[in-house]
Coordinates of C-alpha atoms and ligand atoms in Angstrom, one line a residue:
M48 CA 0.5 4.8 -20.8
A49 CA -1.4 1.6 -20.0
L50 CA -3.4 1.7 -16.8
L51 CA -2.5 -0.9 -14.2
K52 CA -5.0 -2.7 -12.2
I53 CA -4.4 -2.2 -8.5
V54 CA -5.6 -5.6 -7.4
E55 CA -2.4 -7.6 -6.7
P56 CA -2.2 -10.8 -8.6
S57 CA -1.0 -12.6 -5.5
M58 CA -4.2 -11.9 -3.7
A59 CA -7.0 -14.4 -3.8
P60 CA -10.2 -13.1 -5.4
P61 CA -12.4 -11.6 -2.7
A62 CA -15.3 -13.5 -1.4
L63 CA -18.5 -11.7 -2.5
D64 CA -20.5 -12.2 0.7
R65 CA -17.8 -11.3 3.2
P66 CA -16.0 -8.0 2.7
R67 CA -12.4 -8.2 3.5
I68 CA -11.6 -5.5 6.0
A69 CA -8.5 -3.4 5.4
I70 CA -7.6 -0.2 7.3
G71 CA -5.9 3.0 6.5
I72 CA -3.4 4.4 9.0
D73 CA -1.9 7.9 9.2
L74 CA 1.1 7.5 11.3
G75 CA 1.7 11.1 12.1
T76 CA 4.5 13.0 13.8
T77 CA 2.1 14.5 16.4
Y78 CA -1.1 12.5 16.0
S79 CA -2.0 9.2 14.4
L80 CA -5.3 7.9 13.2
V81 CA -6.9 4.8 11.8
A82 CA -9.8 4.8 9.4
V83 CA -11.9 2.3 7.4
A84 CA -14.0 2.5 4.3
K85 CA -17.3 0.8 3.8
N86 CA -19.1 0.9 0.5
G87 CA -16.7 3.7 -0.7
I88 CA -17.4 5.9 2.4
S89 CA -14.5 6.3 4.8
E90 CA -14.7 7.0 8.5
V91 CA -12.1 7.5 11.2
L92 CA -12.4 5.0 14.1
L93 CA -12.7 6.5 17.6
D94 CA -11.1 5.4 20.8
E95 CA -13.2 4.1 23.7
I96 CA -14.3 7.6 24.7
G97 CA -14.9 8.8 21.3
R98 CA -11.7 10.6 20.3
P99 CA -10.4 10.3 16.8
L100 CA -6.8 11.2 17.3
L101 CA -4.1 9.2 19.1
P102 CA -1.2 11.4 20.2
S103 CA 2.0 9.8 18.8
V104 CA 3.6 9.5 22.2
V105 CA 4.9 6.5 24.1
R106 CA 6.0 6.5 27.7
Y107 CA 8.2 3.6 28.9
L108 CA 7.9 2.6 32.5
S109 CA 10.2 0.5 34.6
G110 CA 9.4 -3.2 34.6
G111 CA 8.1 -3.3 31.1
G112 CA 5.0 -1.2 31.4
R113 CA 4.1 1.5 28.9
K114 CA 1.6 4.3 28.3
I115 CA 0.5 5.2 24.8
G116 CA -1.4 8.3 23.5
Y117 CA -3.1 10.8 25.7
P118 CA -1.9 9.3 29.1
A119 CA 1.7 9.3 27.8
K120 CA 1.4 12.9 26.5
L121 CA 0.3 14.0 30.0
D122 CA 3.5 12.5 31.4
A123 CA 5.9 14.3 29.0
V124 CA 6.7 17.0 31.6
L125 CA 7.0 14.5 34.4
D126 CA 9.3 12.1 32.7
P127 CA 10.7 13.7 29.6
C128 CA 13.5 11.1 29.0
N129 CA 11.2 8.1 28.8
T130 CA 8.3 9.8 27.1
I131 CA 9.0 9.7 23.4
S132 CA 7.1 12.0 21.1
S133 CA 7.6 12.8 17.4
V134 CA 9.4 9.6 16.9
K135 CA 8.6 9.8 13.2
R136 CA 11.4 12.3 12.9
F137 CA 13.9 9.5 13.8
M138 CA 12.5 6.8 11.5
G139 CA 15.3 5.5 9.3
R140 CA 17.6 8.3 10.5
S141 CA 21.1 8.1 11.9
K142 CA 22.4 10.5 14.5
A143 CA 24.2 12.5 11.8
D144 CA 20.8 13.0 10.1
I145 CA 19.2 14.7 13.1
Q146 CA 19.8 18.4 13.2
D147 CA 18.7 19.6 16.6
L148 CA 20.0 16.6 18.6
D149 CA 21.1 18.8 21.5
T150 CA 17.6 20.1 22.2
I151 CA 16.1 16.7 22.3
P152 CA 15.8 15.3 25.9
Y153 CA 16.2 11.6 25.0
H154 CA 19.3 9.5 25.6
F155 CA 20.6 8.4 22.2
V156 CA 22.7 5.2 22.1
N157 CA 25.9 5.4 20.1
T158 CA 25.2 3.4 17.0
S159 CA 26.2 4.0 13.4
G160 CA 22.9 2.9 11.9
M161 CA 19.4 4.1 12.8
V162 CA 19.3 6.0 16.1
Q163 CA 18.4 4.0 19.2
L164 CA 16.9 5.5 22.4
K165 CA 17.8 4.4 25.9
T166 CA 14.7 4.3 28.0
I167 CA 14.1 3.1 31.6
D168 CA 12.9 -0.2 30.0
G169 CA 15.8 -0.7 27.8
V170 CA 17.0 0.4 24.4
R171 CA 14.3 1.0 21.8
S172 CA 14.6 1.8 18.1
P173 CA 12.2 4.2 16.4
I174 CA 10.7 1.2 14.7
E175 CA 9.7 -0.4 17.9
I176 CA 8.4 2.9 19.3
S177 CA 6.3 3.4 16.2
A178 CA 5.1 -0.2 16.4
E179 CA 3.6 0.6 19.9
I180 CA 1.5 3.3 18.3
L181 CA 0.5 1.0 15.5
V182 CA -0.5 -1.8 17.9
A183 CA -2.8 0.7 19.7
L184 CA -4.4 1.6 16.4
R185 CA -4.7 -2.0 15.3
Q186 CA -6.4 -2.9 18.6
R187 CA -8.7 0.1 18.2
A188 CA -9.7 -1.1 14.7
E189 CA -10.2 -4.7 15.9
A190 CA -12.4 -3.6 18.7
A191 CA -14.5 -1.3 16.5
L192 CA -14.8 -3.7 13.6
G193 CA -15.0 -7.0 15.4
K194 CA -13.4 -8.6 12.4
E195 CA -10.0 -9.8 11.3
I196 CA -8.1 -7.1 9.5
I197 CA -6.4 -8.4 6.4
G198 CA -4.0 -5.5 6.0
A199 CA -3.3 -1.8 6.1
V200 CA -2.3 1.0 3.9
L201 CA 0.1 3.3 5.8
T202 CA 0.8 6.8 4.7
V203 CA 4.3 8.4 4.6
P204 CA 5.4 11.9 3.6
A205 CA 6.1 12.1 -0.1
Y206 CA 9.8 13.0 0.6
F207 CA 10.4 9.9 2.8
D208 CA 13.5 8.1 1.4
D209 CA 14.1 4.4 1.1
A210 CA 15.3 4.0 4.7
Q211 CA 12.4 5.9 6.2
R212 CA 9.9 3.9 4.1
Q213 CA 11.5 0.6 5.0
A214 CA 11.5 1.6 8.7
T215 CA 7.7 2.4 8.4
K216 CA 7.0 -1.0 6.9
D217 CA 9.1 -2.8 9.5
A218 CA 7.2 -1.0 12.3
A219 CA 3.9 -2.2 10.8
R220 CA 5.2 -5.7 10.5
L221 CA 6.3 -5.6 14.1
A222 CA 2.8 -4.4 15.1
G223 CA 1.3 -7.5 13.4
L224 CA 0.0 -5.6 10.4
K225 CA 0.3 -6.7 6.8
V226 CA 1.3 -3.7 4.8
L227 CA -0.8 -3.6 1.6
R228 CA 1.0 -0.5 0.4
L229 CA 2.7 2.6 1.6
L230 CA 0.9 5.7 0.2
N231 CA 2.2 9.2 0.0
E232 CA 0.3 11.5 2.4
P233 CA -0.6 14.1 -0.2
T234 CA -1.9 11.4 -2.6
A235 CA -4.0 10.0 0.3
A236 CA -5.5 13.4 1.0
S237 CA -6.4 13.8 -2.7
I238 CA -8.1 10.4 -2.8
A239 CA -10.1 11.5 0.2
Y240 CA -11.4 14.5 -1.7
G241 CA -12.3 12.2 -4.6
L242 CA -9.9 14.1 -6.9
D243 CA -9.2 10.8 -8.6
S244 CA -12.7 10.6 -10.0
G245 CA -12.3 13.6 -12.3
V246 CA -10.7 13.3 -15.7
Q247 CA -7.6 15.3 -15.1
G248 CA -6.3 18.2 -13.0
L249 CA -3.4 19.8 -11.2
Y250 CA -3.6 19.9 -7.4
A251 CA -1.5 21.4 -4.6
V252 CA -1.6 19.7 -1.2
Y253 CA -0.6 22.1 1.6
D254 CA 0.1 20.1 4.7
L255 CA 0.9 22.0 7.9
G256 CA 0.9 19.7 10.9
G257 CA 2.4 19.9 14.4
G258 CA 6.1 19.9 13.5
T259 CA 6.3 19.7 9.8
F260 CA 5.3 21.5 6.6
D261 CA 5.0 19.8 3.2
L262 CA 3.8 21.0 -0.1
S263 CA 3.2 18.6 -3.0
V264 CA 2.2 19.3 -6.5
L265 CA 0.1 16.4 -7.9
K266 CA -1.0 15.9 -11.4
F267 CA -3.9 13.6 -12.1
T268 CA -4.3 12.4 -15.7
H269 CA -5.9 9.3 -17.3
G270 CA -6.6 7.7 -13.9
V271 CA -3.1 8.1 -12.6
F272 CA -1.7 10.4 -9.9
E273 CA 1.8 11.7 -10.3
V274 CA 3.6 13.7 -7.6
L275 CA 5.3 16.3 -9.8
A276 CA 7.2 17.9 -6.9
T277 CA 7.4 17.9 -3.2
V278 CA 9.1 20.2 -0.8
G279 CA 9.2 20.1 3.0
D280 CA 10.5 21.6 6.2
S281 CA 10.6 19.1 9.1
M282 CA 11.1 22.0 11.6
L283 CA 8.0 24.1 10.7
G284 CA 4.6 23.6 12.1
G285 CA 2.0 24.1 14.9
D286 CA 4.7 23.7 17.6
D287 CA 6.5 26.7 16.2
F288 CA 3.3 28.8 16.3
D289 CA 3.0 27.7 20.0
H290 CA 6.6 28.8 20.7
A291 CA 6.1 32.1 18.9
L292 CA 3.0 32.9 20.9
Y293 CA 4.7 31.8 24.1
K294 CA 7.6 34.2 23.5
Y295 CA 5.1 37.0 22.6
I296 CA 3.3 36.5 25.9
L297 CA 6.5 36.6 28.0
H298 CA 7.3 39.8 26.2
R299 CA 3.9 41.3 26.9
M300 CA 4.2 40.3 30.5
R301 CA 7.7 41.7 30.6
L302 CA 9.0 38.4 31.8
S303 CA 12.4 37.2 30.6
M304 CA 12.0 33.6 31.4
L305 CA 10.0 31.1 33.5
P306 CA 11.1 28.4 35.9
P307 CA 11.1 25.0 34.1
Q308 CA 7.9 23.8 35.8
D309 CA 5.9 26.7 34.4
I310 CA 7.2 26.5 30.8
Q311 CA 5.0 23.5 29.9
A312 CA 2.0 25.0 31.7
L313 CA 2.3 28.1 29.6
L314 CA 2.9 26.2 26.4
D315 CA -0.2 24.0 27.0
A316 CA -2.3 27.1 27.7
V317 CA -0.9 28.8 24.6
R318 CA -1.8 25.9 22.4
V319 CA -5.4 25.9 23.7
A320 CA -5.6 29.6 23.0
K321 CA -4.2 29.2 19.5
E322 CA -6.8 26.6 18.7
I323 CA -9.6 28.8 20.1
L324 CA -8.4 31.6 17.8
S325 CA -9.2 29.4 14.7
T326 CA -12.9 30.0 15.4
Q327 CA -13.1 32.9 17.8
D328 CA -11.8 36.4 17.6
E329 CA -10.2 36.4 21.0
A330 CA -9.0 33.9 23.6
L331 CA -8.5 34.4 27.3
L332 CA -5.3 33.1 28.8
D333 CA -5.5 32.4 32.6
I334 CA -2.6 30.4 34.0
K335 CA -1.6 29.9 37.6
L336 CA 2.1 29.7 37.8
S337 CA 4.3 28.5 40.7
C338 CA 5.2 31.0 43.5
S339 CA 1.5 32.1 43.4
R340 CA 2.0 34.1 40.2
R341 CA -0.7 34.3 37.6
I342 CA -0.8 35.2 33.9
M343 CA -4.1 36.6 32.8
L344 CA -4.5 38.3 29.4
T345 CA -6.6 38.3 26.2
I346 CA -5.1 37.6 22.9
T347 CA -6.9 38.6 19.7
E348 CA -6.8 36.9 16.4
S349 CA -5.1 39.8 14.7
E350 CA -2.3 39.8 17.3
F351 CA -1.8 36.1 16.7
K352 CA -1.8 36.6 13.0
T353 CA 1.1 39.1 13.4
V354 CA 3.0 36.8 15.8
I355 CA 3.0 33.9 13.2
Q356 CA 3.3 36.0 10.1
S357 CA 6.9 35.2 9.4
L358 CA 6.3 31.5 9.9
V359 CA 3.4 31.5 7.5
S360 CA 5.5 33.4 4.9
R361 CA 8.1 30.7 5.2
T362 CA 5.6 28.1 4.0
L363 CA 4.9 30.3 1.0
V364 CA 8.5 30.5 0.1
L365 CA 8.7 26.7 0.1
T366 CA 5.4 26.6 -1.9
R367 CA 7.0 28.9 -4.5
R368 CA 10.0 26.5 -4.7
A369 CA 7.8 23.5 -5.3
L370 CA 5.9 25.2 -8.0
R371 CA 9.2 26.2 -9.7
N372 CA 10.4 22.5 -9.5
A373 CA 7.2 21.3 -11.1
Q374 CA 7.3 24.2 -13.6
V375 CA 3.8 25.4 -12.9
I376 CA 2.3 28.7 -11.7
P377 CA -0.3 29.3 -9.0
G378 CA -3.1 30.0 -11.6
D379 CA -2.6 26.5 -13.1
F380 CA -4.2 24.6 -10.2
N381 CA -7.7 23.0 -10.3
G382 CA -7.8 22.7 -6.5
I383 CA -5.8 23.2 -3.3
V384 CA -6.1 20.6 -0.6
L385 CA -5.5 21.6 3.1
V386 CA -4.1 18.9 5.4
G387 CA -2.9 19.1 9.0
G388 CA -4.4 20.6 12.1
S389 CA -2.6 23.9 11.7
T390 CA -4.5 24.6 8.4
R391 CA -7.5 25.4 10.6
I392 CA -5.8 28.7 11.5
R393 CA -7.6 31.5 9.6
S394 CA -4.6 33.5 8.6
V395 CA -3.0 30.3 7.2
R396 CA -6.1 29.6 5.1
Y397 CA -6.2 33.2 3.9
A398 CA -2.5 33.2 3.0
V399 CA -2.9 30.0 0.9
E400 CA -6.0 31.4 -0.8
Q401 CA -4.2 34.7 -1.6
Y402 CA -1.2 32.8 -3.0
F403 CA -3.2 30.5 -5.3
G404 CA -6.0 32.9 -6.1
K405 CA -8.5 30.1 -5.2
V406 CA -10.5 29.1 -2.1
P407 CA -8.9 25.9 -0.8
L408 CA -10.9 22.7 -0.2
T409 CA -11.8 22.5 3.5
D410 CA -14.9 20.2 3.6
L411 CA -13.0 17.4 5.2
D412 CA -11.4 17.6 8.6
P413 CA -7.7 18.5 7.9
D414 CA -6.4 16.2 10.6
Q415 CA -8.4 13.3 9.3
V416 CA -8.1 13.6 5.5
V417 CA -4.9 11.6 5.1
A418 CA -6.3 8.6 7.1
L419 CA -9.6 8.8 5.2
G420 CA -7.8 8.6 1.9
A421 CA -5.6 5.7 3.1
A422 CA -8.7 3.8 4.1
I423 CA -10.3 4.2 0.6
Q424 CA -7.1 2.9 -0.9
A425 CA -6.9 0.0 1.5
D426 CA -10.5 -0.9 0.6
M427 CA -9.6 -0.9 -3.1
L428 CA -6.5 -3.1 -2.4
A429 CA -8.6 -5.5 -0.4
G430 CA -10.7 -5.9 -3.6
N431 CA -13.9 -4.5 -2.3
R432 CA -14.4 -1.8 -5.0
R433 CA -16.2 -3.2 -8.0
D434 CA -16.9 0.0 -9.9
G435 CA -13.9 -0.3 -12.1
N436 CA -12.4 2.7 -10.5
N437 CA -9.3 1.0 -9.1
W438 CA -6.2 2.3 -10.7
L439 CA -2.7 2.2 -9.5
L440 CA -1.5 5.6 -8.2
L441 CA 1.9 6.8 -9.2
D442 CA 4.2 8.6 -7.0
V443 CA 7.7 10.0 -7.5
I444 CA 11.0 9.0 -5.8
P445 CA 12.2 11.9 -3.8
L446 CA 16.0 11.4 -4.3
S447 CA 18.1 10.2 -7.2
L448 CA 19.3 6.7 -7.1
G449 CA 22.7 5.8 -8.5
L450 CA 26.0 3.8 -8.4
E451 CA 29.5 4.6 -7.3
T452 CA 31.9 4.7 -10.2
M453 CA 35.6 5.3 -10.4
G454 CA 37.0 8.0 -8.2
G455 CA 34.1 8.0 -5.7
L456 CA 31.8 9.7 -8.1
V457 CA 28.0 9.0 -8.4
E458 CA 26.4 7.9 -11.7
K459 CA 22.7 8.5 -11.4
I460 CA 20.5 5.7 -12.7
I461 CA 17.1 6.9 -11.7
P462 CA 16.8 10.7 -11.3
R463 CA 14.7 12.2 -8.5
N464 CA 11.1 12.9 -9.2
S465 CA 10.8 9.9 -11.5
T466 CA 7.4 8.3 -11.2
I467 CA 7.2 4.9 -9.7
P468 CA 7.1 2.0 -10.3
V469 CA 10.1 2.5 -12.5
A470 CA 13.0 0.3 -13.9
K471 CA 16.1 1.6 -15.6
T472 CA 19.1 -0.3 -16.9
Q473 CA 22.6 1.1 -17.7
E474 CA 25.7 -0.7 -18.9
F475 CA 29.1 -0.6 -17.3
T476 CA 32.3 -2.3 -18.0
T477 CA 35.5 -3.5 -16.3
F478 CA 38.5 -1.3 -16.1
K479 CA 41.3 -3.9 -15.6
N480 CA 42.3 -6.8 -17.8
G481 CA 41.0 -10.1 -16.5
Q482 CA 38.9 -8.5 -13.8
S483 CA 36.7 -11.2 -12.5
A484 CA 34.5 -9.3 -10.0
I485 CA 33.0 -5.9 -9.6
A486 CA 31.8 -4.2 -6.5
I487 CA 28.5 -2.4 -6.8
H488 CA 27.7 0.3 -4.4
V489 CA 24.2 1.7 -4.5
V490 CA 23.7 5.3 -3.3
Q491 CA 20.9 7.8 -2.9
G492 CA 21.1 11.6 -3.2
E493 CA 21.6 14.5 -5.4
R494 CA 25.3 15.2 -4.8
E495 CA 28.2 14.2 -7.1
L496 CA 30.5 12.6 -4.6
V497 CA 29.6 9.3 -3.0
S498 CA 30.8 10.6 0.3
D499 CA 28.0 13.3 0.2
C500 CA 25.2 10.7 -0.6
R501 CA 23.5 8.1 1.5
S502 CA 24.9 4.6 1.0
L503 CA 22.0 2.1 0.5
A504 CA 23.7 -1.2 -0.3
R505 CA 26.8 -2.9 -1.6
F506 CA 27.0 -6.2 -3.4
E507 CA 29.4 -8.0 -5.8
L508 CA 29.1 -9.5 -9.2
R509 CA 31.6 -12.4 -9.3
S510 CA 32.8 -15.1 -11.7
I511 CA 33.0 -12.7 -14.6
P512 CA 35.1 -14.7 -17.2
P513 CA 38.5 -13.1 -17.8
M514 CA 38.4 -10.5 -20.6
T515 CA 40.4 -7.5 -21.6
A516 CA 39.4 -4.3 -19.8
G517 CA 36.4 -2.6 -21.3
R518 CA 35.1 -5.7 -23.1
A519 CA 32.8 -7.1 -20.4
R520 CA 29.2 -5.7 -20.6
I521 CA 27.7 -5.4 -17.2
Q522 CA 24.0 -4.3 -17.2
V523 CA 22.8 -2.9 -13.9
T524 CA 19.1 -2.6 -13.5
F525 CA 17.4 -0.4 -10.8
Q526 CA 13.8 -1.2 -10.1
V527 CA 11.6 0.8 -7.7
D528 CA 8.3 -0.8 -6.7
S529 CA 5.1 1.0 -6.0
D530 CA 6.0 1.4 -2.3
G531 CA 9.2 3.2 -3.4
L532 CA 11.4 0.3 -2.4
L533 CA 14.4 -0.5 -4.6
S534 CA 16.0 -3.7 -5.9
V535 CA 19.2 -3.7 -7.9
S536 CA 20.5 -6.4 -10.2
A537 CA 23.6 -6.8 -12.2
R538 CA 24.3 -9.1 -15.1
E539 CA 27.3 -9.7 -17.3
V540 CA 25.8 -10.0 -20.8
Q541 CA 28.2 -12.4 -22.4
S542 CA 28.6 -14.9 -19.7
G543 CA 25.1 -14.5 -18.2
V544 CA 26.4 -14.3 -14.5
Q545 CA 24.2 -12.3 -12.3
A546 CA 23.8 -10.9 -8.8
E547 CA 20.9 -9.1 -7.2
V548 CA 20.1 -7.3 -4.0
I549 CA 16.8 -6.1 -2.7
V550 CA 17.9 -2.9 -1.1
K551 CA 17.2 -3.1 2.5
P552 CA 18.8 0.0 3.7
S553 CA 21.2 -0.5 6.5
Y554 CA 18.6 1.2 8.8
G555 CA 15.9 -1.3 8.0
L556 CA 15.4 -4.5 9.9
N557 CA 16.2 -8.0 8.6
D558 CA 13.9 -10.9 9.4
N559 CA 16.2 -11.9 12.3
D560 CA 15.9 -8.5 13.9
I561 CA 12.1 -8.7 13.6
T562 CA 12.0 -12.1 15.1
R563 CA 14.2 -10.9 18.0
M564 CA 12.0 -7.9 18.6
I565 CA 8.9 -10.0 18.6
K566 CA 10.6 -12.4 21.1
D567 CA 11.7 -9.4 23.2
G568 CA 8.2 -8.3 23.2
L569 CA 7.0 -11.6 24.4
S570 CA 9.6 -11.9 27.1
S571 CA 8.9 -8.3 28.2
S572 CA 5.2 -9.2 28.5
K573 CA 6.3 -12.1 30.7
C574 CA 8.3 -9.7 32.7
D575 CA 5.3 -7.4 32.8
M576 CA 3.3 -10.2 34.4
R577 CA 6.0 -11.0 36.9
S578 CA 6.3 -7.4 38.1
R579 CA 2.6 -7.1 38.3
A580 CA 2.3 -10.2 40.4
L581 CA 5.0 -8.9 42.7
R582 CA 3.3 -5.6 43.1
E583 CA 0.0 -7.3 43.9
A584 CA 1.7 -9.5 46.5
Q585 CA 3.3 -6.4 48.1
I586 CA 0.0 -4.7 48.3
T587 CA -1.8 -7.8 49.8
A588 CA 1.0 -8.1 52.3
Q589 CA 0.7 -4.4 53.3
G590 CA -3.0 -4.9 53.8
L591 CA -2.4 -8.0 55.9
V592 CA 0.2 -6.2 58.1
Y593 CA -2.2 -3.3 58.6
A594 CA -5.2 -5.6 59.4
T595 CA -3.3 -7.7 61.9
N596 CA -2.0 -4.6 63.7
E597 CA -5.5 -3.2 63.9
A598 CA -6.9 -6.5 65.2
L599 CA -4.1 -6.7 67.8
K600 CA -4.9 -3.2 69.0
A601 CA -8.6 -3.9 69.2
D602 CA -8.7 -7.4 70.7
W603 CA -5.3 -8.0 72.4
E604 CA -7.1 -9.5 75.4
L605 CA -8.2 -12.5 73.3
L606 CA -4.5 -13.7 73.2
D607 CA -2.2 -15.0 75.9
D608 CA 1.4 -13.8 76.0
A609 CA 2.9 -16.7 74.1
E610 CA 0.4 -16.3 71.3
R611 CA 1.0 -12.6 71.1
I612 CA 4.7 -13.1 70.8
Q613 CA 4.3 -15.7 68.1
I614 CA 2.0 -13.3 66.0
D615 CA 4.4 -10.4 66.6
T616 CA 7.4 -12.4 65.3
Q617 CA 5.6 -13.3 62.1
L618 CA 4.3 -9.8 61.7
N619 CA 7.7 -8.3 62.0
A620 CA 9.2 -10.9 59.7
L621 CA 6.7 -9.9 57.0
R622 CA 7.1 -6.2 57.6
A623 CA 10.9 -6.6 57.1
I624 CA 10.6 -8.1 53.6
L625 CA 7.6 -6.2 52.4
N626 CA 9.3 -4.0 49.9
E627 CA 11.8 -6.6 48.7
N628 CA 11.5 -7.9 45.2
D629 CA 11.2 -11.6 46.2
I630 CA 7.6 -12.6 45.6
N631 CA 8.2 -16.2 47.0
R632 CA 9.5 -14.9 50.3
I633 CA 6.6 -12.5 50.6
N634 CA 4.0 -15.2 49.9
K635 CA 5.7 -17.6 52.3
S636 CA 5.8 -15.0 55.1
M637 CA 2.1 -14.1 54.5
K638 CA 1.2 -17.7 54.8
A639 CA 3.2 -18.0 58.1
L640 CA 1.4 -14.9 59.5
A641 CA -1.9 -16.2 58.4
A642 CA -1.2 -19.6 60.1
A643 CA -0.1 -17.8 63.3
T644 CA -3.3 -15.6 63.4
E645 CA -5.7 -18.4 62.5
E646 CA -6.8 -19.1 66.0
F647 CA -6.9 -15.4 66.8
A648 CA -9.1 -14.7 63.8
A649 CA -11.5 -17.5 64.8
R650 CA -11.8 -16.1 68.3
R651 CA -12.5 -12.6 67.0
M652 CA -15.1 -14.0 64.7
N653 CA -16.9 -15.8 67.5
Q654 CA -16.7 -12.7 69.7
S655 CA -18.2 -10.5 67.0
I656 CA -21.0 -12.9 66.3
H657 CA -21.6 -13.1 69.9
S658 CA -21.8 -9.4 70.4
A659 CA -23.9 -9.0 67.2
L660 CA -26.3 -11.5 68.5
A661 CA -26.3 -10.0 71.9
S662 CA -27.3 -6.6 70.6
K663 CA -30.3 -8.0 68.7
K664 CA -33.7 -8.9 69.9
L665 CA -34.5 -12.6 69.8
D666 CA -37.1 -12.3 67.0
E667 CA -34.5 -11.0 64.6
I668 CA -32.5 -14.2 64.7
S669 CA -33.7 -16.7 62.1
Ligands
ADP148 P1 0.9 15.8 12.4 O1 0.6 15.7 10.9 O2 2.2 16.6 12.7 O3 0.8 14.5 13.2 P2 -1.7 17.2 12.8 O4 -2.0 17.4 11.4 O5 -2.6 16.4 13.6 O6 -0.2 16.8 13.1 O7 -1.6 18.7 13.4 C1 -1.3 18.9 14.8 C2 -1.1 20.4 15.0 O8 -2.3 21.0 14.6 C3 -0.8 20.8 16.4 O9 0.2 21.8 16.4 C4 -2.1 21.4 16.9 O10 -1.9 22.4 17.9 C5 -2.7 22.0 15.6 N1 -4.1 22.2 15.6 C6 -5.1 21.3 15.9 N2 -6.3 21.9 15.9 C7 -6.1 23.2 15.7 C8 -6.9 24.4 15.6 N3 -8.3 24.2 15.8 N4 -6.4 25.6 15.3 C9 -5.0 25.7 15.2 N5 -4.2 24.7 15.3 C10 -4.7 23.4 15.5
MG149 MG1 0.0 14.8 9.3

């Protein structure tokens, strides 16, 4: 197979003296990161106080404000409905796709397409929420690099389908980032380990994060990565370890349940203990609960190992399945890459090592490895690598792509696990005499019936010249680009009529949607400014009321009755409207009070100067 140069033809040749900065972003379920590569060395960019991770959490506040990352995460207990975490699980998903809808605290809006969440600041789509996280990462990168960023490589799980990939691209676009390419997470991790510099090899990428587990089998040959198979469980990860340990502690304390305000406190403490047990043999748990109760106990690493044993076994069951799909055995692998914070757990590492009969690669930080690889890829795409080592990486499509045929059946055109980019053509014909149009319905999935698959797009091929049934030759071509995005075209061979769609899944956004959201963003920032100005006016007014009151108490004798009444009137007027939302009235009333107290203020000033002078000796006055 010919190797393909990764530099896009549409890109201008890079300027030699000015490196073009492109970043790599790991938009994770639990944490997100941004990294950049310089001279082939990749590093994660830190926030203003030196932290590499950004919790993937956004809290919406009334009046257009929002908190992102650590401050938002802290508010999750306080304001669960408006504090959105793990939004990645909703990307490109409809309500019907989400399994545990009842356990999620958010208010979902009734829509047929991608889920929408109702927040205190209006309805938000997962794309917009993800864009908030991406903006924070973009700003972090801009601040750290002090240069314009020409684009970004974003990573996605290997099993992400068309809708989920499109949603990720849309989020980046909304965040003002040019997407150079979407890259599968396991592929990114392999690049970070430089596995693409060898001649060939078979690698397993074991990714255990906060809420998800994925295992991918990658084959690297002749400068090309192929994802041979990928399996995942979107409900298995570090959070489940936390819950298992939480339940175990309640059991040990002989408690059946806790009041709601204590649940989060215990869960947080349990997570800290879990993380300590990755490097130490025991962890002390000491939590003050409400009603002056306290939990204090020590947990050992071996206890923890027993608690999570069945969860770890589940990852190995899935691993076995992936190897079966790829038709390989554990002994075939040249290397095992660990990804995800939960692979720091010693018993997880040990289980993986036992299964593959090989010590996994652990030199790189498992939470950072995906972003590091994405940055290397971004740097290559920006045209900064000149060592001839820039080849296109091949991935597979996770689900089969096909067409609806007679009787609601699916004809698969591109089978799942085909490497991309890929193009396939198949011929169809008309089934009625004189049929002048055919409807083409593109679907994705493994099932036989259209009703069991995901509908991606519909379009029509019209103006087919009248022919007897079965004579028309309609060639339908499916093409999947290197981001995993599909375009479909149909052509009647004899007449040459053709039609085409770029498959924008119904969950993706069209340009109008993007424009609307950008506009909404602008108007909400106007709204932000207005509510801030109001808040400031209210605070100033409160200060003025307080100061006037104090002055009246202190120096009432400086005023005559009429003056006092006049100031009181204005003071009461301001007090009455202080908490209203009318900034103009507040400002006007403040002015009126200031005017009424002008003379009083002048007299007080004179008096204080007078008494200050009076208390000093003459030689101190200059
Ligand atoms: P995701 O890919 O889901 O965004 P990460 O790869 O960042 O998530 O993994 C987050 C998970 O890793 C959390 O459950 C966290 O508690 C866990 N984790 C992080 N550090 C450690 C550690 N030292 N030991 C055990 N688990 C850890
Ligand atoms: Mg991850």
